[in-house]
């Protein structure tokens, strides 16, 4: 399996149905979709069961659109089972450090993951699939369930984000929007009314921050706290950029 990393598009708020590059859709009410399998009796009533699609270097943020090339046999089975059941939900979880040692087994994933809706199934002639998924929201992985399939099934619980009071949210939203535009040197268009949590996520994707650090911020449900931490990362990235540009260029050795 492989996925193109979520990079910020040129226009935040546009919807691009393309398997060539990830994009972001503007947050909006979604069309009804086939729900994932309800959790077993006796489990948390809010929990749902869905297949787990672990990735080593990608997070799926709410509203982000991500193309995934599916070629491993176990994940080809996962896609075929979704099609057979008429379902379109799966969980994208980030693999923890050290996943290489047990990749073909069941390496651990971070407990806060992204719930995805499959927008498009595209089968290739060699039996592989190209699928296009969109982030629905953050979920907490409660437990691994199910037997008899080559991939993992997990029970997950939807996580609700906490919004700050409107005046505080507006100030942070302006700071994030301005930061996004400045960091992209004015080449990124951001809609004026983009929500706070959405802007924090898009800026986090754009920053050159290690994926494990991004996962820590991804798991923060308090939008104020997440936005403030993303702005701190932006300040660090800007300082690094200035120090790189101020560093003297090395003089190449020559021959007489």
mmCIF file of C-alpha atoms in Angstrom, residues 3-256:
data_model
loop_
_atom_site.group_PDB
_atom_site.id
_atom_site.type_symbol
_atom_site.label_atom_id
_atom_site.label_comp_id
_atom_site.label_asym_id
_atom_site.label_seq_id
_atom_site.Cartn_x
_atom_site.Cartn_y
_atom_site.Cartn_z
ATOM 1 C CA UNK A 3 -0.358 6.982 -0.107
ATOM 2 C CA UNK A 4 0.637 10.391 -1.310
ATOM 3 C CA UNK A 5 1.417 12.617 1.669
ATOM 4 C CA UNK A 6 -1.190 15.250 2.504
ATOM 5 C CA UNK A 7 0.296 18.464 1.186
ATOM 6 C CA UNK A 8 -1.600 21.763 1.151
ATOM 7 C CA UNK A 9 -3.287 22.552 -2.162
ATOM 8 C CA UNK A 10 -2.984 25.887 -3.911
ATOM 9 C CA UNK A 11 -6.531 26.765 -2.950
ATOM 10 C CA UNK A 12 -7.903 25.913 0.470
ATOM 11 C CA UNK A 13 -11.599 25.245 0.186
ATOM 12 C CA UNK A 14 -11.554 23.853 -3.335
ATOM 13 C CA UNK A 15 -12.593 20.253 -4.007
ATOM 14 C CA UNK A 16 -10.456 18.314 -6.434
ATOM 15 C CA UNK A 17 -11.593 14.807 -7.285
ATOM 16 C CA UNK A 18 -8.196 13.660 -8.483
ATOM 17 C CA UNK A 19 -6.159 10.587 -7.655
ATOM 18 C CA UNK A 20 -2.969 12.362 -8.684
ATOM 19 C CA UNK A 21 -2.571 14.472 -5.546
ATOM 20 C CA UNK A 22 -4.297 14.928 -2.195
ATOM 21 C CA UNK A 23 -6.546 17.907 -1.676
ATOM 22 C CA UNK A 24 -8.866 19.412 0.876
ATOM 23 C CA UNK A 25 -12.585 19.886 0.541
ATOM 24 C CA UNK A 26 -14.419 22.699 2.197
ATOM 25 C CA UNK A 27 -16.127 21.443 5.394
ATOM 26 C CA UNK A 28 -19.792 20.938 4.573
ATOM 27 C CA UNK A 29 -22.622 18.508 5.338
ATOM 28 C CA UNK A 30 -21.842 15.257 3.568
ATOM 29 C CA UNK A 31 -24.164 13.088 1.556
ATOM 30 C CA UNK A 32 -25.487 10.054 3.414
ATOM 31 C CA UNK A 33 -23.011 7.186 3.255
ATOM 32 C CA UNK A 34 -23.131 3.534 4.089
ATOM 33 C CA UNK A 35 -22.212 3.246 7.756
ATOM 34 C CA UNK A 36 -19.526 0.969 9.079
ATOM 35 C CA UNK A 37 -20.507 -2.178 10.935
ATOM 36 C CA UNK A 38 -21.958 -1.502 14.415
ATOM 37 C CA UNK A 39 -19.831 -2.723 17.295
ATOM 38 C CA UNK A 40 -20.626 -5.995 19.001
ATOM 39 C CA UNK A 41 -23.387 -6.204 21.585
ATOM 40 C CA UNK A 42 -22.194 -5.067 24.999
ATOM 41 C CA UNK A 43 -19.626 -2.654 23.554
ATOM 42 C CA UNK A 44 -19.765 1.126 23.805
ATOM 43 C CA UNK A 45 -23.017 2.194 22.063
ATOM 44 C CA UNK A 46 -21.118 4.966 20.245
ATOM 45 C CA UNK A 47 -18.472 2.571 18.909
ATOM 46 C CA UNK A 48 -18.388 1.333 15.345
ATOM 47 C CA UNK A 49 -16.321 -1.409 13.751
ATOM 48 C CA UNK A 50 -14.301 -0.787 10.607
ATOM 49 C CA UNK A 51 -11.188 -2.166 8.902
ATOM 50 C CA UNK A 52 -7.846 -0.627 9.844
ATOM 51 C CA UNK A 53 -5.571 0.686 7.094
ATOM 52 C CA UNK A 54 -2.254 1.555 8.813
ATOM 53 C CA UNK A 55 0.227 3.908 7.159
ATOM 54 C CA UNK A 56 3.785 4.827 8.221
ATOM 55 C CA UNK A 57 3.938 8.495 7.235
ATOM 56 C CA UNK A 58 0.455 9.920 6.601
ATOM 57 C CA UNK A 59 -2.312 11.312 8.800
ATOM 58 C CA UNK A 60 -5.851 11.686 7.492
ATOM 59 C CA UNK A 61 -7.325 14.967 8.698
ATOM 60 C CA UNK A 62 -11.037 15.793 8.649
ATOM 61 C CA UNK A 63 -12.047 17.051 5.165
ATOM 62 C CA UNK A 64 -8.706 16.025 3.611
ATOM 63 C CA UNK A 65 -8.891 13.981 0.412
ATOM 64 C CA UNK A 66 -6.208 11.351 -0.082
ATOM 65 C CA UNK A 67 -5.487 8.925 -2.948
ATOM 66 C CA UNK A 68 -4.191 5.507 -1.888
ATOM 67 C CA UNK A 69 -2.657 2.849 -4.113
ATOM 68 C CA UNK A 70 -3.563 -0.563 -2.679
ATOM 69 C CA UNK A 71 -1.325 -3.422 -3.762
ATOM 70 C CA UNK A 72 -0.606 -5.647 -0.736
ATOM 71 C CA UNK A 73 -2.716 -8.806 -0.819
ATOM 72 C CA UNK A 74 -4.245 -8.296 2.631
ATOM 73 C CA UNK A 75 -5.368 -4.758 1.805
ATOM 74 C CA UNK A 76 -6.666 -5.789 -1.613
ATOM 75 C CA UNK A 77 -8.860 -8.215 0.376
ATOM 76 C CA UNK A 78 -9.901 -5.303 2.605
ATOM 77 C CA UNK A 79 -11.076 -3.256 -0.386
ATOM 78 C CA UNK A 80 -12.844 -6.240 -1.948
ATOM 79 C CA UNK A 81 -14.643 -6.957 1.342
ATOM 80 C CA UNK A 82 -15.833 -3.341 1.538
ATOM 81 C CA UNK A 83 -17.196 -3.625 -1.992
ATOM 82 C CA UNK A 84 -18.864 -6.966 -1.255
ATOM 83 C CA UNK A 85 -20.583 -5.574 1.864
ATOM 84 C CA UNK A 86 -21.522 -2.277 0.243
ATOM 85 C CA UNK A 87 -19.574 -0.334 2.880
ATOM 86 C CA UNK A 88 -17.291 2.660 2.445
ATOM 87 C CA UNK A 89 -15.689 3.358 5.835
ATOM 88 C CA UNK A 90 -12.211 2.507 7.065
ATOM 89 C CA UNK A 91 -9.790 3.771 9.708
ATOM 90 C CA UNK A 92 -6.422 5.261 8.738
ATOM 91 C CA UNK A 93 -3.989 4.998 11.636
ATOM 92 C CA UNK A 94 -0.372 6.121 11.891
ATOM 93 C CA UNK A 95 2.071 3.317 12.660
ATOM 94 C CA UNK A 96 4.212 3.840 15.749
ATOM 95 C CA UNK A 97 7.995 4.086 15.598
ATOM 96 C CA UNK A 98 9.622 0.700 15.067
ATOM 97 C CA UNK A 99 6.820 -0.578 12.823
ATOM 98 C CA UNK A 100 9.383 -1.971 10.367
ATOM 99 C CA UNK A 101 10.204 -4.849 12.732
ATOM 100 C CA UNK A 102 6.679 -6.283 12.507
ATOM 101 C CA UNK A 103 5.251 -4.690 9.378
ATOM 102 C CA UNK A 104 3.846 -7.924 7.957
ATOM 103 C CA UNK A 105 2.335 -8.787 11.327
ATOM 104 C CA UNK A 106 0.316 -6.355 13.438
ATOM 105 C CA UNK A 107 2.558 -3.412 14.337
ATOM 106 C CA UNK A 108 0.987 -0.984 16.826
ATOM 107 C CA UNK A 109 -0.697 2.206 15.658
ATOM 108 C CA UNK A 110 -1.411 5.442 17.496
ATOM 109 C CA UNK A 111 -4.802 5.306 19.251
ATOM 110 C CA UNK A 112 -6.155 8.554 17.754
ATOM 111 C CA UNK A 113 -6.725 8.010 14.045
ATOM 112 C CA UNK A 114 -8.755 9.293 11.113
ATOM 113 C CA UNK A 115 -12.083 7.833 10.018
ATOM 114 C CA UNK A 116 -12.325 7.776 6.226
ATOM 115 C CA UNK A 117 -15.091 7.519 3.675
ATOM 116 C CA UNK A 118 -14.098 5.937 0.367
ATOM 117 C CA UNK A 119 -15.228 8.301 -2.378
ATOM 118 C CA UNK A 120 -14.040 6.186 -5.296
ATOM 119 C CA UNK A 121 -12.959 2.591 -5.899
ATOM 120 C CA UNK A 122 -10.806 2.126 -8.989
ATOM 121 C CA UNK A 123 -9.712 -1.410 -9.895
ATOM 122 C CA UNK A 124 -6.633 -1.893 -12.045
ATOM 123 C CA UNK A 125 -6.106 -4.712 -14.530
ATOM 124 C CA UNK A 126 -3.543 -6.435 -12.294
ATOM 125 C CA UNK A 127 -5.996 -6.727 -9.386
ATOM 126 C CA UNK A 128 -4.709 -3.735 -7.462
ATOM 127 C CA UNK A 129 -6.861 -0.774 -6.497
ATOM 128 C CA UNK A 130 -6.624 2.982 -6.506
ATOM 129 C CA UNK A 131 -9.027 4.388 -3.952
ATOM 130 C CA UNK A 132 -9.835 7.975 -3.042
ATOM 131 C CA UNK A 133 -10.745 8.631 0.582
ATOM 132 C CA UNK A 134 -11.925 11.658 2.516
ATOM 133 C CA UNK A 135 -11.435 12.293 6.213
ATOM 134 C CA UNK A 136 -14.678 12.327 8.203
ATOM 135 C CA UNK A 137 -13.311 12.965 11.674
ATOM 136 C CA UNK A 138 -10.981 11.889 14.444
ATOM 137 C CA UNK A 139 -11.643 8.604 16.237
ATOM 138 C CA UNK A 140 -10.247 6.761 19.238
ATOM 139 C CA UNK A 141 -9.262 3.153 18.574
ATOM 140 C CA UNK A 142 -10.749 1.170 21.455
ATOM 141 C CA UNK A 143 -9.732 -2.380 20.611
ATOM 142 C CA UNK A 144 -8.873 -4.764 17.824
ATOM 143 C CA UNK A 145 -11.663 -7.172 16.930
ATOM 144 C CA UNK A 146 -12.509 -9.883 14.459
ATOM 145 C CA UNK A 147 -10.857 -13.009 13.191
ATOM 146 C CA UNK A 148 -10.721 -14.832 9.893
ATOM 147 C CA UNK A 149 -9.578 -11.913 7.720
ATOM 148 C CA UNK A 150 -5.982 -11.061 6.741
ATOM 149 C CA UNK A 151 -6.308 -7.428 7.858
ATOM 150 C CA UNK A 152 -7.243 -5.896 11.199
ATOM 151 C CA UNK A 153 -10.715 -4.810 12.279
ATOM 152 C CA UNK A 154 -10.999 -2.223 15.041
ATOM 153 C CA UNK A 155 -13.712 -0.741 17.206
ATOM 154 C CA UNK A 156 -13.506 3.039 17.238
ATOM 155 C CA UNK A 157 -15.327 5.853 18.977
ATOM 156 C CA UNK A 158 -15.867 9.255 17.303
ATOM 157 C CA UNK A 159 -14.081 12.140 19.017
ATOM 158 C CA UNK A 160 -15.663 15.586 19.259
ATOM 159 C CA UNK A 161 -13.491 18.685 19.063
ATOM 160 C CA UNK A 162 -13.911 21.493 21.579
ATOM 161 C CA UNK A 163 -14.300 24.992 20.152
ATOM 162 C CA UNK A 164 -13.154 28.131 22.025
ATOM 163 C CA UNK A 165 -15.403 31.174 22.599
ATOM 164 C CA UNK A 166 -16.062 33.141 19.363
ATOM 165 C CA UNK A 167 -13.758 36.143 20.080
ATOM 166 C CA UNK A 168 -10.832 33.857 20.912
ATOM 167 C CA UNK A 169 -11.576 31.611 17.941
ATOM 168 C CA UNK A 170 -11.659 34.589 15.566
ATOM 169 C CA UNK A 171 -8.259 35.889 16.718
ATOM 170 C CA UNK A 172 -6.664 32.463 16.314
ATOM 171 C CA UNK A 173 -8.375 31.946 12.968
ATOM 172 C CA UNK A 174 -6.907 35.206 11.624
ATOM 173 C CA UNK A 175 -3.439 34.280 12.894
ATOM 174 C CA UNK A 176 -3.607 30.844 11.253
ATOM 175 C CA UNK A 177 -4.953 32.228 7.991
ATOM 176 C CA UNK A 178 -2.249 34.912 7.802
ATOM 177 C CA UNK A 179 0.387 32.352 8.777
ATOM 178 C CA UNK A 180 -0.683 29.995 6.001
ATOM 179 C CA UNK A 181 -0.552 32.730 3.379
ATOM 180 C CA UNK A 182 2.820 34.071 4.569
ATOM 181 C CA UNK A 183 4.399 30.631 4.862
ATOM 182 C CA UNK A 184 3.353 29.871 1.277
ATOM 183 C CA UNK A 185 4.793 33.236 0.121
ATOM 184 C CA UNK A 186 1.367 34.409 -0.966
ATOM 185 C CA UNK A 187 0.821 31.500 -3.374
ATOM 186 C CA UNK A 188 -1.908 29.900 -1.237
ATOM 187 C CA UNK A 189 -5.491 31.167 -1.322
ATOM 188 C CA UNK A 190 -7.432 30.708 1.920
ATOM 189 C CA UNK A 191 -11.138 31.398 2.215
ATOM 190 C CA UNK A 192 -11.884 34.103 4.750
ATOM 191 C CA UNK A 193 -14.486 32.072 6.658
ATOM 192 C CA UNK A 194 -12.561 28.773 6.911
ATOM 193 C CA UNK A 195 -13.152 27.232 10.394
ATOM 194 C CA UNK A 196 -10.518 27.302 13.136
ATOM 195 C CA UNK A 197 -9.882 23.558 13.439
ATOM 196 C CA UNK A 198 -9.688 23.225 9.668
ATOM 197 C CA UNK A 199 -7.087 26.005 9.375
ATOM 198 C CA UNK A 200 -4.991 24.523 12.190
ATOM 199 C CA UNK A 201 -4.967 21.154 10.418
ATOM 200 C CA UNK A 202 -4.048 22.586 7.010
ATOM 201 C CA UNK A 203 -1.174 24.634 8.451
ATOM 202 C CA UNK A 204 0.053 21.600 10.399
ATOM 203 C CA UNK A 205 0.191 19.614 7.149
ATOM 204 C CA UNK A 206 2.168 22.388 5.441
ATOM 205 C CA UNK A 207 4.848 22.670 8.128
ATOM 206 C CA UNK A 208 8.111 20.662 7.900
ATOM 207 C CA UNK A 209 7.473 18.919 11.215
ATOM 208 C CA UNK A 210 8.260 15.239 11.986
ATOM 209 C CA UNK A 211 5.228 13.003 11.588
ATOM 210 C CA UNK A 212 5.329 11.828 15.223
ATOM 211 C CA UNK A 213 5.099 15.442 16.404
ATOM 212 C CA UNK A 214 2.220 16.044 14.008
ATOM 213 C CA UNK A 215 0.452 13.005 15.474
ATOM 214 C CA UNK A 216 0.706 14.531 18.958
ATOM 215 C CA UNK A 217 -1.051 17.675 17.744
ATOM 216 C CA UNK A 218 -3.522 15.678 15.647
ATOM 217 C CA UNK A 219 -4.685 14.010 18.874
ATOM 218 C CA UNK A 220 -5.452 17.347 20.608
ATOM 219 C CA UNK A 221 -9.227 17.877 20.574
ATOM 220 C CA UNK A 222 -9.143 21.364 22.111
ATOM 221 C CA UNK A 223 -9.041 23.582 19.014
ATOM 222 C CA UNK A 224 -7.590 26.548 20.931
ATOM 223 C CA UNK A 225 -4.694 24.502 22.281
ATOM 224 C CA UNK A 226 -4.044 22.811 18.930
ATOM 225 C CA UNK A 227 -4.090 26.142 17.090
ATOM 226 C CA UNK A 228 -1.673 27.725 19.585
ATOM 227 C CA UNK A 229 0.756 24.817 19.290
ATOM 228 C CA UNK A 230 0.583 24.910 15.485
ATOM 229 C CA UNK A 231 1.359 28.642 15.574
ATOM 230 C CA UNK A 232 4.388 27.874 17.774
ATOM 231 C CA UNK A 233 5.563 25.363 15.167
ATOM 232 C CA UNK A 234 5.077 28.030 12.506
ATOM 233 C CA UNK A 235 7.300 30.459 14.434
ATOM 234 C CA UNK A 236 9.980 27.778 14.680
ATOM 235 C CA UNK A 237 9.734 27.011 10.957
ATOM 236 C CA UNK A 238 10.014 30.710 10.069
ATOM 237 C CA UNK A 239 13.109 31.096 12.285
ATOM 238 C CA UNK A 240 14.690 28.059 10.647
ATOM 239 C CA UNK A 241 13.930 29.405 7.186
ATOM 240 C CA UNK A 242 15.534 32.752 8.038
ATOM 241 C CA UNK A 243 18.640 31.083 9.456
ATOM 242 C CA UNK A 244 19.009 28.976 6.315
ATOM 243 C CA UNK A 245 18.668 32.000 4.038
ATOM 244 C CA UNK A 246 21.185 33.973 6.132
ATOM 245 C CA UNK A 247 23.805 31.214 6.113
ATOM 246 C CA UNK A 248 26.749 31.862 3.751
ATOM 247 C CA UNK A 249 26.870 29.722 0.643
ATOM 248 C CA UNK A 250 29.806 27.275 0.631
ATOM 249 C CA UNK A 251 32.482 27.945 -1.965
ATOM 250 C CA UNK A 252 32.959 24.976 -4.252
ATOM 251 C CA UNK A 253 36.476 23.654 -4.658
ATOM 252 C CA UNK A 254 38.016 24.118 -8.089
ATOM 253 C CA UNK A 255 40.949 22.878 -10.080
ATOM 254 C CA UNK A 256 43.670 25.021 -11.643
#
